[in-house]
Amino acid sequence: MKSREIQLVRRPTGLPQPDDFKIVEVELPDLGDGEVLVQNVSLTVDPYMRGRMIDRRSYVPGFQLNETLTGGAIGKVVESRHSSYREGDFVESHLGWREGYVSSERGLRKLGELQAPASAYLGVLGMPGMTAYVGLLDVGELKEGETVFVSGAAGAVGSAVGQIAKIKNCTAVGSAGSVEKVKHLVEDLGFDHAFDYHDGHLERQILAGAPQGIDVYFDNVGGDHLQAALNCMRPNGRLPLCGAISQYNATEAVPGPNNLAIAIGSQLTLKGFIVSNYNQRREDFMKDMTEWVVSGRLKYRETVFEGIESMPEAFIGLFTGANTGKMIVNLT
Amino acid sequence: MKSREIQLVRRPTGLPQPDDFKIVEVELPDLGDGEVLVQNVSLTVDPYMRGRMIDRRSYVPGFQLNETLTGGAIGKVVESRHSSYREGDFVESHLGWREGYVSSERGLRKLGELQAPASAYLGVLGMPGMTAYVGLLDVGELKEGETVFVSGAAGAVGSAVGQIAKIKNCTAVGSAGSVEKVKHLVEDLGFDHAFDYHDGHLERQILAGAPQGIDVYFDNVGGDHLQAALNCMRPNGRLPLCGAISQYNATEAVPGPNNLAIAIGSQLTLKGFIVSNYNQRREDFMKDMTEWVVSGRLKYRETVFEGIESMPEAFIGLFTGANTGKMIVNLT
């Protein structure tokens, strides 16, 4: 069997370009004992991958040029020489941007019976959903009745953050990048207030939805949003720092918030986190989130591209506002 | 009895000027039942007072123009009509910039038998000492063997931070504003490494004393120091935000650290705090700190001005590097 795969051939400067990537076709090896052949059905592109395209020391090693990019994928076993895997089993891997692969059980997670479409396990029931869950409840220490502001609220993480806040009887305010997304947040997802950040006046917009101020600011974007949120924080507020998408493509250092000293008098806590360090909460997350998704209390939307060749476009779209909810690439 | 007092007559723009203050003489009232007459012996000026000179919403209300400034003071009871206070008792008040006052017991704290000079109760055994103690141990969650970097290390708070770190078997690195202060930190106070921030290359200087990086950055100054420290933090590092003296006199907003996104991948916690919210730790602090001071394990230095009329000069000196250790005004 052949697999088409996406490789990074040039490190992006600023916004990634299609030419930074190339598609290659490889012949998959024959199965050895204990190995399975998997055909991917759903692939994910995520903002954090942009950081890995830079050649620098970080919490995860950078991508190498001319090697196939890695990342979350849901696939189906099509041939098995491993006693625990049968043809038709769904598996999650982190092998990423390829149509298929041969693997031992190392690095595979069996998904068991799916309770939602396969792609949901890359989004609301996967890494982005768990990021929202631990970021809000553990890092943000959300308490009943508090007010949450989340930026990038129409994204995979942000939309889950706002809805978890509502499930926890909190007020949810969100910012997004278009009128349609704002409408979606309020009408479909139950946010109490949402606004288009292109309209400016971030601080005034936040306070319109949170006149008493914010207890938790879930930061997906950094930059202006963080500065505005700092001005709106209530005493003892918490700011889980999850992403800085506004800066991922910056070619020069971006000035930070000029009002960080507010954190002193208001006793604010800014806390960066990476979801992989909260694996002890995985079981709670899967239990709660599956229940919320299956019961319809927590909704999710996907922006779907088709075919392995569309992965660069889908990835670039993360930074141009092309997605509402999780960005997914399905293979047929 | 008459008392000379210092009032704020103009809100400072940038660095405070002597003309922002005036000295007035008031006649103290006769003692009523339950009241005491106190003559101050030692007064404090502290950087946080600069913030209260601005007319804005904050965690403590601003100073009013043409009223006597308030702040910590140690005084001696010279006349008492209260059964619990006797002539000669030392008391701590927050009534501040005045030679004497008449007060009920409300707002007074009896110091009991002094175990150190009166002025120490404004410094190492007072608010700055307790700020260092809870900031490092509670907010900073310092653990044995870790590495601490503190800015403003020759100040009242900073010099205690470094020495507490050493007592807790940690490595202490500090920055200060002159060659003499740097010498004092290393030779007298036992810092492992110290440097003059005027030499620039903050990051390189920090790493010279902490080649493996910093676990706790105790931030007294904000600005460039915070940005450099962020680049030197080890994973899971903590940054107690205590002060931003570099910005207190700024007339325009100062850009914040351009590298705050580092906090995400390295899982850093930046936590602002104000010492008055840690009163539950007061007893531990007094016990530990008194023991360390009396035994000579923790040293302190004072920069002393004489006479109530010198208070504005002493206060302004906080921002021009005039003090090593606690800035004190003694009355004779």
XYZ file of C-alpha atoms in Angstrom:
664
model
C 0.000 0.000 0.000
C 1.108 3.523 -0.765
C 0.712 6.533 1.536
C 0.799 10.155 0.506
C 2.354 12.330 3.181
C 3.035 16.012 3.866
C 6.547 17.221 4.662
C 7.927 20.578 5.713
C 10.518 21.713 3.166
C 11.110 25.287 4.339
C 10.695 26.915 7.747
C 7.911 29.507 7.446
C 8.626 33.201 7.916
C 5.480 34.907 9.148
C 2.314 33.314 7.837
C 3.095 29.837 6.437
C 2.854 29.510 2.658
C 1.819 26.495 0.536
C 5.387 26.312 -0.784
C 6.672 25.607 2.718
C 5.193 22.119 2.300
C 5.420 19.318 -0.224
C 3.500 16.119 -0.749
C 5.395 12.847 -1.204
C 4.275 9.307 -1.843
C 5.881 6.448 0.044
C 5.479 2.697 -0.168
C 4.476 1.276 3.223
C 6.496 -1.738 4.427
C 5.047 -5.217 4.862
C 3.622 -6.018 8.290
C 5.876 -7.659 10.827
C 4.694 -9.664 13.806
C 2.819 -7.473 16.292
C 2.235 -4.703 13.766
C -0.883 -3.210 12.252
C -1.612 -1.373 9.027
C -3.730 1.710 9.641
C -5.562 3.892 7.165
C -6.196 7.365 8.535
C -9.730 8.683 8.326
C -9.433 12.034 10.089
C -6.442 14.300 10.644
C -5.996 17.411 12.718
C -4.140 20.662 12.231
C -3.614 22.782 15.349
C -2.112 26.200 16.069
C 0.612 24.792 18.345
C 2.165 23.132 15.286
C 3.295 26.562 14.080
C 5.701 26.777 17.013
C 7.221 23.433 16.127
C 8.065 24.724 12.661
C 10.601 27.084 14.199
C 14.061 25.703 14.844
C 14.432 26.442 18.564
C 14.554 24.879 21.976
C 11.000 24.324 23.205
C 8.899 21.974 25.284
C 8.505 19.762 22.251
C 11.295 19.311 19.740
C 10.866 21.118 16.424
C 9.795 19.485 13.179
C 12.643 18.417 10.923
C 12.808 19.524 7.324
C 12.044 16.902 4.677
C 10.426 14.585 7.170
C 6.723 13.858 7.357
C 4.957 16.156 9.799
C 3.410 14.586 12.867
C 0.196 15.340 14.728
C -3.025 13.765 15.915
C -4.884 11.360 13.625
C -7.747 8.899 13.881
C -7.380 5.836 11.716
C -8.876 2.419 11.082
C -6.983 -0.838 11.232
C -7.104 -2.486 7.802
C -4.726 -5.353 8.513
C -3.453 -6.686 11.822
C -0.704 -8.990 12.982
C -1.287 -7.953 16.615
C -3.592 -10.057 18.779
C -5.272 -7.040 20.455
C -6.147 -5.229 17.233
C -8.734 -6.349 14.729
C -9.610 -5.090 11.306
C -12.037 -2.191 11.694
C -10.764 -1.013 15.099
C -10.428 2.750 15.442
C -7.079 3.961 16.748
C -5.645 7.317 17.665
C -2.032 8.072 16.824
C 0.230 11.062 16.802
C 1.827 10.117 13.484
C -0.003 12.799 11.666
C 0.082 14.090 8.175
C -0.098 10.849 6.198
C -2.730 8.614 4.645
C -1.615 5.429 6.287
C 1.132 3.752 8.250
C 2.440 0.530 9.692
C 3.014 0.581 13.429
C 3.517 -1.542 16.484
C 1.139 -0.824 19.366
C 3.587 1.743 20.718
C 2.137 5.186 20.128
C -1.344 3.872 19.325
C -4.382 4.300 21.525
C -7.376 2.035 20.889
C -10.563 4.069 20.976
C -12.993 1.225 21.658
C -16.559 1.808 20.612
C -16.918 5.324 19.275
C -19.649 7.402 20.912
C -19.241 10.260 18.474
C -17.902 10.636 14.927
C -14.211 9.761 14.616
C -13.199 13.377 14.038
C -14.659 14.407 17.417
C -11.794 12.482 19.010
C -9.437 15.049 17.490
C -11.482 17.955 18.805
C -13.972 18.137 21.591
C -13.078 14.640 22.857
C -9.402 15.045 22.060
C -6.563 17.391 22.814
C -8.415 20.688 22.272
C -11.346 19.576 24.441
C -9.052 18.452 27.196
C -7.114 21.716 26.936
C -10.356 23.600 27.549
C -11.334 21.294 30.405
C -8.114 21.347 32.447
C -7.338 24.948 31.516
C -10.628 26.202 32.839
C -11.227 23.867 35.773
C -7.704 23.064 36.991
C -5.482 25.941 35.901
C -8.276 28.527 36.039
C -9.820 27.060 39.195
C -13.270 28.092 37.993
C -15.889 28.429 40.710
C -19.664 28.342 40.340
C -21.157 31.705 39.446
C -17.966 33.310 38.192
C -17.467 35.168 34.941
C -15.206 33.790 32.211
C -13.817 35.605 29.195
C -12.247 33.520 26.440
C -10.513 34.773 23.322
C -10.497 32.741 20.141
C -13.916 31.643 21.342
C -15.043 30.174 18.026
C -12.030 27.888 17.843
C -11.893 24.294 18.989
C -10.594 25.142 22.459
C -12.467 28.412 22.957
C -15.894 27.088 22.062
C -15.489 24.274 24.587
C -14.267 26.735 27.252
C -17.389 28.882 26.977
C -19.749 25.929 27.038
C -18.051 24.280 30.014
C -18.370 27.627 31.802
C -22.118 27.607 31.098
C -22.450 24.004 32.294
C -20.739 25.134 35.516
C -23.325 27.927 35.948
C -20.922 30.678 35.041
C -21.198 33.665 32.719
C -19.375 33.191 29.414
C -18.054 36.045 27.279
C -16.101 35.384 24.089
C -14.321 37.168 21.283
C -14.035 35.911 17.724
C -13.046 37.191 14.307
C -16.273 37.615 12.358
C -19.937 38.535 12.676
C -20.936 34.970 11.766
C -18.757 33.486 14.486
C -20.150 35.908 17.052
C -23.672 34.922 16.064
C -22.754 31.251 16.346
C -21.334 31.715 19.836
C -24.433 33.417 21.196
C -27.188 31.666 19.263
C -25.843 28.143 18.987
C -23.427 27.737 21.885
C -25.158 29.799 24.562
C -22.441 32.379 25.279
C -23.904 35.270 27.290
C -22.036 37.829 25.216
C -19.677 37.713 22.265
C -18.040 40.292 20.050
C -15.939 40.656 16.914
C -12.471 41.794 17.948
C -12.047 43.630 14.647
C -14.454 46.224 16.036
C -11.748 47.353 18.495
C -12.517 48.705 21.975
C -11.733 45.285 23.413
C -11.995 46.460 26.988
C -15.375 48.116 26.484
C -16.641 45.013 24.693
C -15.517 42.701 27.467
C -17.154 44.873 30.111
C -20.376 44.977 28.097
C -20.688 41.268 28.803
C -19.041 41.346 32.216
C -19.910 44.645 33.878
C -18.558 43.410 37.202
C -15.311 42.247 35.620
C -13.772 38.883 34.848
C -12.764 36.126 37.249
C -11.074 33.918 34.668
C -9.545 35.012 31.380
C -8.735 32.015 29.216
C -6.075 33.364 26.871
C -5.794 31.772 23.444
C -4.344 34.736 21.618
C -2.080 36.956 23.746
C -1.328 40.497 22.562
C -4.035 43.157 22.755
C -6.547 40.727 24.182
C -4.380 39.963 27.180
C -3.767 43.643 27.823
C -7.480 44.452 27.642
C -8.428 41.504 29.825
C -5.923 42.567 32.510
C -7.788 45.857 32.761
C -11.040 43.973 33.371
C -9.905 41.412 35.945
C -11.546 41.175 39.328
C -9.358 40.775 42.422
C -7.865 37.286 42.737
C -8.577 36.562 39.079
C -6.858 33.748 37.211
C -5.495 33.830 33.669
C -4.739 30.423 32.177
C -2.277 31.122 29.349
C -3.041 28.604 26.662
C -1.925 30.152 23.409
C -0.702 33.288 21.746
C -2.002 32.775 18.231
C -1.777 36.507 17.560
C 1.994 36.164 17.826
C 2.739 32.787 16.268
C 3.493 34.255 12.871
C 5.156 37.450 14.107
C 8.574 37.989 12.584
C 9.602 40.457 15.274
C 9.090 40.438 19.023
C 5.653 41.817 19.888
C 5.444 44.205 22.876
C 3.748 42.598 25.861
C 0.891 43.982 27.940
C 1.845 47.401 29.292
C -0.336 46.923 32.360
C 1.015 43.769 33.919
C 1.591 45.669 37.158
C -2.183 45.455 37.694
C -1.530 41.840 38.634
C 0.153 43.007 41.830
C -2.617 45.043 43.387
C -5.373 42.758 42.147
C -3.472 39.617 43.116
C -3.875 38.004 39.727
C -2.369 34.681 38.734
C -1.165 34.163 35.156
C -0.387 30.527 34.618
C 0.928 28.945 31.467
C 0.104 25.294 30.905
C 0.434 22.466 28.420
C -2.275 19.863 28.375
C 0.066 16.877 28.258
C 1.057 17.560 31.847
C -2.490 16.965 33.056
C -2.835 13.320 32.016
C -4.010 12.442 35.506
C -7.243 14.219 34.579
C -7.788 12.290 31.345
C -10.340 9.893 32.754
C -12.433 12.658 34.364
C -12.281 14.588 31.134
C -13.395 11.698 28.924
C -16.234 10.830 31.280
C -17.583 14.376 31.660
C -17.028 15.492 28.108
C -18.484 12.366 26.485
C -21.570 12.769 28.646
C -21.917 16.453 27.724
C -21.388 15.797 24.021
C -23.677 12.774 23.795
C -26.444 14.551 25.721
C -26.123 17.594 23.462
C -25.244 19.962 26.312
C -21.942 20.693 24.681
C -21.994 21.304 20.944
C -19.121 21.399 18.544
C -18.641 22.452 14.976
C -15.986 21.440 12.506
C -14.507 23.069 9.477
C -13.678 20.157 7.215
C -11.217 19.909 4.365
C -11.021 16.785 2.226
C -7.922 14.891 1.144
C -4.339 14.761 2.362
C -3.291 17.332 -0.249
C -5.451 19.971 1.494
C -3.589 19.815 4.813
C -1.288 22.822 4.197
C -4.298 24.934 3.217
C -6.229 23.801 6.292
C -3.232 24.568 8.512
C -2.687 28.032 7.044
C -6.410 28.684 7.471
C -6.012 28.431 11.255
C -4.222 31.782 11.172
C -6.503 33.521 8.690
C -9.736 32.784 10.534
C -10.897 30.108 8.080
C -12.243 27.808 10.783
C -15.186 27.834 13.110
C -14.627 25.131 15.694
C -12.161 22.362 15.012
C -10.214 22.342 11.778
C -10.302 18.793 10.398
C -9.027 17.071 7.290
C -10.979 13.957 6.386
C -9.629 11.283 4.069
C -12.012 9.225 2.032
C 2.090 69.347 72.002
C 2.729 70.333 68.418
C 3.376 67.928 65.564
C 5.003 68.758 62.268
C 3.515 66.741 59.430
C 4.065 66.201 55.700
C 1.228 66.670 53.243
C 0.909 66.043 49.537
C 0.022 69.300 47.789
C 0.414 68.271 44.151
C 0.169 64.886 42.458
C 3.628 64.036 41.105
C 4.221 63.695 37.386
C 7.091 61.315 36.804
C 9.711 61.454 39.546
C 8.241 63.187 42.625
C 9.669 66.638 43.365
C 10.197 68.346 46.741
C 7.527 70.913 45.760
C 4.916 68.152 45.604
C 5.045 68.153 49.413
C 4.712 70.706 52.165
C 5.356 70.626 55.884
C 2.665 71.885 58.269
C 2.559 72.239 62.019
C -0.555 71.181 63.894
C -1.536 71.397 67.547
C -2.410 67.953 68.894
C -5.709 67.685 70.841
C -5.900 66.917 74.543
C -6.190 63.260 75.452
C -9.674 61.804 75.909
C -10.430 58.655 77.891
C -8.897 55.573 76.297
C -6.477 57.597 74.233
C -2.712 57.802 74.118
C -0.250 60.465 73.014
C 2.496 58.972 70.859
C 5.762 60.518 69.767
C 7.102 58.862 66.622
C 10.703 57.706 66.695
C 11.067 56.041 63.334
C 9.151 56.506 60.087
C 9.186 54.612 56.844
C 8.977 55.592 53.208
C 8.197 52.782 50.743
C 7.925 52.499 46.965
C 4.247 51.454 47.058
C 3.385 54.948 48.324
C 4.126 56.313 44.872
C 1.112 54.459 43.512
C -1.140 55.997 46.141
C -0.133 59.482 44.976
C -1.986 58.862 41.711
C -5.694 59.583 41.686
C -7.063 56.232 40.498
C -8.973 53.189 41.589
C -6.586 50.782 43.278
C -6.420 48.204 46.002
C -5.773 50.965 48.497
C -7.438 54.334 48.138
C -5.240 57.156 46.915
C -3.762 59.853 49.140
C -5.797 63.033 49.339
C -4.217 66.384 48.598
C -3.617 68.677 51.571
C -3.985 65.876 54.047
C -1.146 64.381 56.039
C 0.366 61.367 54.300
C 0.014 58.018 56.024
C 2.380 55.091 56.319
C 4.156 52.895 58.832
C 5.654 54.433 61.949
C 7.108 53.270 65.230
C 6.419 55.551 68.175
C 6.678 55.740 71.923
C 3.767 56.417 74.232
C 4.465 59.637 76.118
C 1.133 59.974 77.858
C -1.658 57.426 78.300
C -5.275 57.425 79.329
C -5.678 53.807 78.235
C -5.246 51.029 80.785
C -3.278 48.749 78.438
C -0.711 51.343 77.411
C 1.982 52.770 79.644
C 4.416 55.565 79.124
C 7.438 54.211 77.275
C 5.573 51.474 75.393
C 6.567 51.113 71.751
C 3.682 51.063 69.293
C 3.376 50.584 65.580
C 0.843 52.643 63.649
C 0.022 53.372 60.061
C -0.518 57.056 60.685
C 2.688 57.967 59.018
C 4.358 61.191 58.132
C 4.000 63.105 61.410
C 5.987 63.689 64.571
C 3.247 62.694 66.948
C -0.416 61.957 67.329
C -3.261 61.241 69.695
C -5.059 57.971 69.080
C -7.352 55.393 70.559
C -6.068 51.820 70.477
C -7.690 51.343 67.100
C -4.952 51.198 64.489
C -2.171 50.752 67.045
C -0.195 47.591 67.552
C 1.771 47.189 70.780
C 5.221 45.867 70.016
C 5.990 44.457 73.461
C 9.633 44.125 74.368
C 11.742 45.087 71.385
C 14.280 42.486 70.301
C 15.850 44.770 67.735
C 16.105 48.534 67.232
C 12.724 50.210 66.737
C 13.404 50.944 63.072
C 13.827 47.235 62.327
C 10.097 46.880 62.933
C 9.566 49.019 59.845
C 11.927 46.932 57.766
C 13.141 43.424 58.222
C 10.632 42.739 61.035
C 7.909 44.812 59.412
C 6.052 45.028 56.141
C 9.060 44.698 53.798
C 10.400 41.688 55.694
C 7.030 39.995 55.659
C 6.649 40.793 51.951
C 9.905 38.957 51.299
C 8.872 36.051 53.535
C 5.404 35.320 52.140
C 6.395 36.316 48.610
C 9.211 33.811 48.493
C 7.813 30.983 50.602
C 4.062 31.187 49.970
C 3.606 32.878 46.601
C 6.904 31.603 45.201
C 6.553 28.166 46.829
C 10.326 27.969 47.211
C 11.731 24.473 47.603
C 15.053 23.425 49.062
C 17.918 23.547 46.560
C 16.208 25.805 44.039
C 17.622 28.929 42.425
C 16.165 32.359 43.158
C 16.720 35.580 41.253
C 15.590 38.816 42.893
C 15.670 42.292 41.397
C 16.056 45.356 43.579
C 18.140 43.033 45.713
C 19.761 45.751 47.798
C 16.403 47.143 48.854
C 14.536 46.294 52.025
C 12.497 43.512 50.445
C 15.131 42.214 48.043
C 17.910 41.854 50.581
C 15.624 39.785 52.795
C 14.530 37.637 49.837
C 18.099 36.657 48.985
C 19.014 35.886 52.567
C 15.891 33.805 53.221
C 16.749 31.865 50.058
C 20.212 31.149 51.475
C 18.747 30.097 54.838
C 16.542 27.665 52.871
C 19.637 26.185 51.166
C 18.908 27.764 47.827
C 21.068 29.676 45.374
C 20.523 33.440 45.470
C 21.194 35.778 42.549
C 20.439 39.482 42.778
C 20.559 42.660 40.741
C 21.141 46.135 42.135
C 21.984 49.590 40.904
C 25.609 50.193 41.860
C 28.968 48.515 42.293
C 28.834 49.177 46.041
C 25.446 47.508 46.380
C 26.603 44.495 44.396
C 29.632 44.182 46.661
C 27.379 44.438 49.722
C 25.074 41.668 48.456
C 27.870 39.198 47.846
C 30.299 40.082 50.649
C 27.941 40.989 53.477
C 24.678 39.194 52.697
C 25.970 35.980 51.144
C 24.328 36.180 47.715
C 25.918 33.643 45.366
C 26.002 36.132 42.518
C 25.006 39.742 42.046
C 25.339 42.287 39.271
C 24.797 45.954 38.478
C 21.867 46.203 36.084
C 23.382 49.345 34.546
C 25.905 47.036 32.876
C 23.098 45.701 30.639
C 23.005 42.131 29.308
C 20.554 41.238 32.059
C 19.926 37.773 30.729
C 23.607 36.919 30.449
C 24.203 38.290 33.949
C 21.398 36.217 35.435
C 22.657 33.051 33.760
C 26.187 33.744 34.999
C 24.825 33.151 38.505
C 22.231 30.573 37.520
C 23.596 28.552 34.598
C 20.782 26.007 34.953
C 18.131 28.732 35.020
C 15.850 30.186 37.663
C 13.112 28.468 39.633
C 11.785 31.593 41.334
C 12.051 35.157 40.065
C 11.023 37.607 42.767
C 10.086 40.694 40.776
C 10.480 44.047 42.481
C 10.996 46.131 39.373
C 9.099 44.872 36.306
C 10.169 46.087 32.848
C 13.408 44.792 31.333
C 14.145 42.674 34.363
C 10.924 40.711 34.011
C 11.533 40.162 30.314
C 15.081 38.935 30.911
C 14.019 36.705 33.780
C 11.306 35.076 31.652
C 14.023 33.995 29.234
C 15.897 32.327 32.089
C 13.078 30.474 33.826
C 13.179 26.737 34.317
C 10.038 24.692 33.610
C 7.351 25.123 36.280
C 9.026 28.290 37.549
C 7.185 30.790 39.737
C 7.319 34.581 39.504
C 5.946 36.405 42.532
C 5.111 39.896 41.264
C 5.799 42.240 44.126
C 6.572 45.590 42.594
C 7.289 47.428 39.393
C 9.479 50.247 40.657
C 10.924 50.759 37.175
C 7.475 51.940 36.097
C 6.130 53.813 39.108
C 7.251 57.172 37.786
C 6.559 56.496 34.116
C 4.354 59.149 32.527
C 3.419 56.900 29.620
C 2.512 53.222 29.490
C 5.653 51.099 29.377
C 5.637 48.119 26.967
C 5.415 44.810 28.798
C 7.618 41.762 28.329
C 7.557 40.689 24.680
C 8.167 37.061 25.612
C 5.279 36.261 27.917
C 4.315 33.366 25.642
C 7.282 31.506 27.138
C 5.057 31.045 30.161
C 2.898 28.621 28.177
C 5.469 26.070 27.123
C 7.434 26.318 30.355
C 4.307 26.261 32.514
C 5.283 29.348 34.465
C 3.126 30.986 37.112
C 3.201 34.764 37.497
C 1.377 35.731 40.642
C 0.793 39.224 41.940
C 0.370 39.611 45.674
C -0.068 42.156 48.413
C 1.309 41.335 51.802
C -1.752 42.428 53.761
C -3.651 39.417 52.439
C -1.252 37.038 54.138
C -1.905 38.037 57.725
C -2.480 34.395 58.651
C 1.294 34.000 58.235
C 2.214 36.887 60.510
C 3.002 34.774 63.539
C 5.238 32.372 61.582
C 6.979 35.332 60.021
C 7.660 37.123 63.323
C 8.933 33.949 64.929
C 11.255 32.924 62.082
C 12.462 36.373 61.187
C 13.134 37.491 64.758
C 15.176 34.341 65.304
C 17.150 34.886 62.095
C 17.770 38.552 62.856
C 18.709 38.077 66.507
C 21.051 35.181 65.642
C 22.706 37.255 62.915
C 21.817 34.807 60.149
C 19.818 37.516 58.429
C 21.419 40.924 58.241
C 19.864 44.205 57.359
C 21.097 47.627 56.525
C 19.332 50.958 56.738
C 19.739 54.234 54.976
C 18.754 56.783 57.590
C 17.558 60.353 57.199
C 16.979 62.562 60.232
C 13.995 64.773 60.973
C 10.452 64.947 59.671
C 11.440 67.627 57.173
C 13.660 65.121 55.340
C 10.814 62.723 54.492
C 10.191 63.994 50.943
C 13.902 63.711 50.158
C 14.031 60.199 51.611
C 10.962 59.195 49.614
C 12.314 60.586 46.339
C 15.593 58.812 47.064
C 13.815 55.465 46.775
C 13.552 56.049 43.034
C 17.042 57.402 42.468
C 18.869 54.554 44.163
C 19.759 56.533 47.308
C 19.096 53.643 49.669
C 20.793 50.403 50.473
C 18.396 48.341 52.525
C 15.494 49.993 54.267
C 14.979 53.730 53.895
C 14.219 55.126 57.337
C 13.589 58.571 58.763
C 14.422 58.833 62.437
C 13.082 61.591 64.647
C 15.111 62.699 67.606
